[in-house]
Amino acid sequence: DLFYHMPNKPKGKSVNVSISVSTFVPKPFTPFEFEPQISIEEIHRRHDLLKNSITTKKISLSYHDSSTSFLEGVFARGDRRLCDVIEAAYKKGCKFDGWNECFNLDKWLEAFDECGVDTAFYANREREFDEILPWDHFNYGVTKKFFIEENKKAHAESTTPNCRLNCSACGAAC
């Protein structure tokens, strides 16, 4: 709105706004590894809400494909049981490396079903802090305790100071 009240703005010029959004995908080795991803239905609902909120051609909206975001959520927090799913999907013609026009979510879902793997178990459930996670055996320098504390801080809308100013005791060598 400020643009339209600027005295020196060029006449006849308007502002175009591009909005790009992505679906939250909880990832290992972060404070959000314990959080659930929203369901694919909820991703669609939110995309529709955003699309329907735009009432002018001066605003463009782009977002990541909901199906690939959903699968990213499954595989990001998966374990060795997903190996069989990847092989089954590959045999169905799926290629996990190229998210392009050849992508077929139905074939992936068939592979999960054939292998008896529930996608919601990996993507859509909250993890307890004391749950043993598939990646807990890796030592990546930052402690699980630190991620738990950071998760609690995020829910409390609190931040951690920059560690260059004050060590936050994450476990990494300073």
Coordinates of C-alpha atoms in Angstrom, one line a residue:
D1 CA 0.0 0.0 0.0
L2 CA 2.9 2.4 0.7
F3 CA 4.0 2.2 -3.0
Y4 CA 0.7 3.8 -4.1
H5 CA 1.3 6.8 -1.8
M6 CA 4.8 7.6 -2.9
P7 CA 5.0 11.0 -4.5
N8 CA 7.9 10.2 -6.8
K9 CA 6.8 6.9 -8.1
P10 CA 6.7 6.5 -11.9
K11 CA 3.1 7.1 -13.2
G12 CA 1.4 4.1 -14.7
K13 CA 3.7 1.6 -13.0
S14 CA 2.4 -1.0 -10.6
V15 CA 3.9 -3.4 -8.2
N16 CA 3.7 -7.2 -8.8
V17 CA 4.2 -9.4 -5.8
S18 CA 5.4 -13.0 -6.0
I19 CA 4.6 -15.3 -3.1
S20 CA 6.3 -18.6 -2.7
V21 CA 5.4 -21.0 0.0
S22 CA 6.6 -24.5 1.0
T23 CA 5.2 -27.2 3.2
F24 CA 6.9 -27.8 6.5
V25 CA 8.8 -31.1 6.3
P26 CA 10.3 -32.1 9.7
K27 CA 13.9 -33.2 9.3
P28 CA 16.3 -35.2 11.4
F29 CA 19.1 -33.4 13.2
T30 CA 16.9 -30.4 13.9
P31 CA 14.7 -29.3 16.9
F32 CA 11.7 -30.1 14.7
E33 CA 12.5 -33.8 14.2
F34 CA 9.8 -34.5 16.8
E35 CA 7.0 -32.6 15.0
P36 CA 4.4 -34.1 12.7
Q37 CA 3.9 -33.0 9.1
I38 CA 0.4 -32.0 8.2
S39 CA -1.5 -34.5 6.1
I40 CA -1.7 -34.3 2.3
E41 CA -5.4 -33.3 2.6
E42 CA -4.4 -30.4 4.9
I43 CA -1.6 -29.3 2.5
H44 CA -4.3 -29.1 -0.2
R45 CA -6.7 -27.2 2.1
R46 CA -4.0 -24.6 2.9
H47 CA -2.9 -24.2 -0.7
D48 CA -6.6 -23.6 -1.7
L49 CA -7.0 -21.1 1.1
L50 CA -4.0 -19.2 -0.1
K51 CA -5.1 -19.4 -3.8
N52 CA -8.6 -18.2 -2.9
S53 CA -7.3 -15.3 -0.8
I54 CA -5.6 -13.7 -3.8
T55 CA -8.0 -11.4 -5.6
T56 CA -5.7 -9.6 -8.0
K57 CA -3.5 -10.5 -10.9
K58 CA -0.7 -8.4 -9.4
I59 CA 0.0 -11.2 -6.9
S60 CA 1.3 -14.5 -8.0
L61 CA 1.5 -17.6 -5.8
S62 CA 3.7 -20.6 -6.2
Y63 CA 4.1 -23.6 -3.9
H64 CA 5.9 -26.9 -3.9
D65 CA 3.9 -29.9 -5.1
S66 CA 1.9 -31.4 -2.2
S67 CA 2.6 -35.0 -3.2
T68 CA 6.3 -34.6 -3.3
S69 CA 6.3 -32.7 0.0
F70 CA 4.3 -35.5 1.5
L71 CA 6.8 -38.2 0.3
E72 CA 9.7 -36.0 1.4
G73 CA 8.1 -36.0 4.9
V74 CA 7.9 -39.8 4.9
F75 CA 11.5 -40.4 3.7
A76 CA 13.1 -37.6 5.7
R77 CA 12.2 -39.5 9.0
G78 CA 12.2 -43.0 7.7
D79 CA 14.1 -46.0 8.7
R80 CA 15.4 -49.2 7.0
R81 CA 11.9 -50.5 6.5
L82 CA 11.5 -48.0 3.6
C83 CA 14.2 -49.8 1.6
D84 CA 11.7 -52.4 0.4
V85 CA 9.3 -49.6 -0.5
I86 CA 11.9 -47.8 -2.6
E87 CA 12.7 -51.1 -4.4
A88 CA 9.0 -51.9 -5.0
A89 CA 8.4 -48.4 -6.3
Y90 CA 11.4 -48.6 -8.6
K91 CA 10.1 -51.9 -10.0
K92 CA 6.8 -50.0 -10.7
G93 CA 8.7 -47.5 -12.7
C94 CA 9.1 -44.8 -10.1
K95 CA 12.3 -42.8 -10.0
F96 CA 12.8 -41.0 -6.7
D97 CA 15.6 -38.8 -8.0
G98 CA 13.7 -36.7 -10.5
W99 CA 10.4 -35.1 -9.2
N100 CA 9.2 -34.3 -12.7
E101 CA 6.1 -34.9 -14.9
C102 CA 6.8 -38.7 -14.7
F103 CA 6.1 -38.7 -10.9
N104 CA 3.2 -40.9 -9.9
L105 CA 2.1 -40.8 -6.3
D106 CA -0.4 -43.7 -6.8
K107 CA 2.5 -46.0 -7.7
W108 CA 4.4 -44.9 -4.6
L109 CA 1.3 -45.5 -2.4
E110 CA 0.8 -49.0 -4.0
A111 CA 4.4 -49.7 -3.0
F112 CA 3.9 -48.6 0.6
D113 CA 0.7 -50.7 0.7
E114 CA 2.4 -53.8 -0.8
C115 CA 5.2 -53.5 1.8
G116 CA 2.8 -53.0 4.7
V117 CA 4.3 -49.6 5.5
D118 CA 2.1 -46.8 6.9
T119 CA 3.2 -43.4 5.6
A120 CA 1.5 -41.6 8.5
F121 CA 3.7 -43.5 11.0
Y122 CA 6.7 -41.7 9.5
A123 CA 5.3 -38.3 8.4
N124 CA 2.2 -37.4 10.4
R125 CA 2.8 -38.3 14.0
E126 CA 4.5 -36.4 16.7
R127 CA 7.6 -38.1 18.2
E128 CA 8.1 -38.3 22.0
F129 CA 11.3 -36.9 23.2
D130 CA 12.3 -40.3 24.7
E131 CA 11.6 -42.2 21.5
I132 CA 14.6 -43.8 19.9
L133 CA 14.8 -42.2 16.4
P134 CA 16.4 -44.0 13.4
W135 CA 19.3 -41.6 13.3
D136 CA 20.0 -41.4 17.1
H137 CA 23.0 -43.7 16.7
F138 CA 24.8 -41.0 14.6
N139 CA 27.1 -38.6 16.4
Y140 CA 26.8 -35.4 14.5
G141 CA 28.2 -33.1 17.2
V142 CA 24.9 -31.7 18.5
T143 CA 23.1 -33.5 21.3
K144 CA 19.5 -34.7 21.3
K145 CA 19.1 -33.0 24.6
F146 CA 19.9 -29.7 22.9
F147 CA 17.3 -30.3 20.1
I148 CA 14.7 -31.1 22.8
E149 CA 15.4 -27.9 24.6
E150 CA 15.3 -25.9 21.3
N151 CA 12.0 -27.6 20.4
K152 CA 10.6 -26.5 23.8
K153 CA 11.8 -23.0 23.2
A154 CA 10.2 -22.9 19.8
H155 CA 6.9 -23.9 21.3
A156 CA 7.4 -21.1 23.9
E157 CA 8.2 -18.7 21.1
S158 CA 11.7 -18.1 22.7
T159 CA 15.0 -17.9 20.8
T160 CA 18.5 -18.9 21.5
P161 CA 21.2 -16.3 21.4
N162 CA 23.8 -16.5 18.6
C163 CA 26.5 -18.9 19.9
R164 CA 29.2 -16.5 18.8
L165 CA 28.0 -14.3 21.5
N166 CA 27.0 -16.8 24.1
C167 CA 27.6 -20.6 24.0
S168 CA 24.3 -22.4 23.9
A169 CA 25.7 -25.8 25.0
C170 CA 24.6 -27.7 21.9
G171 CA 27.4 -30.2 22.2
A172 CA 29.4 -29.2 19.1
A173 CA 33.0 -28.2 19.5
C174 CA 33.3 -24.5 19.8

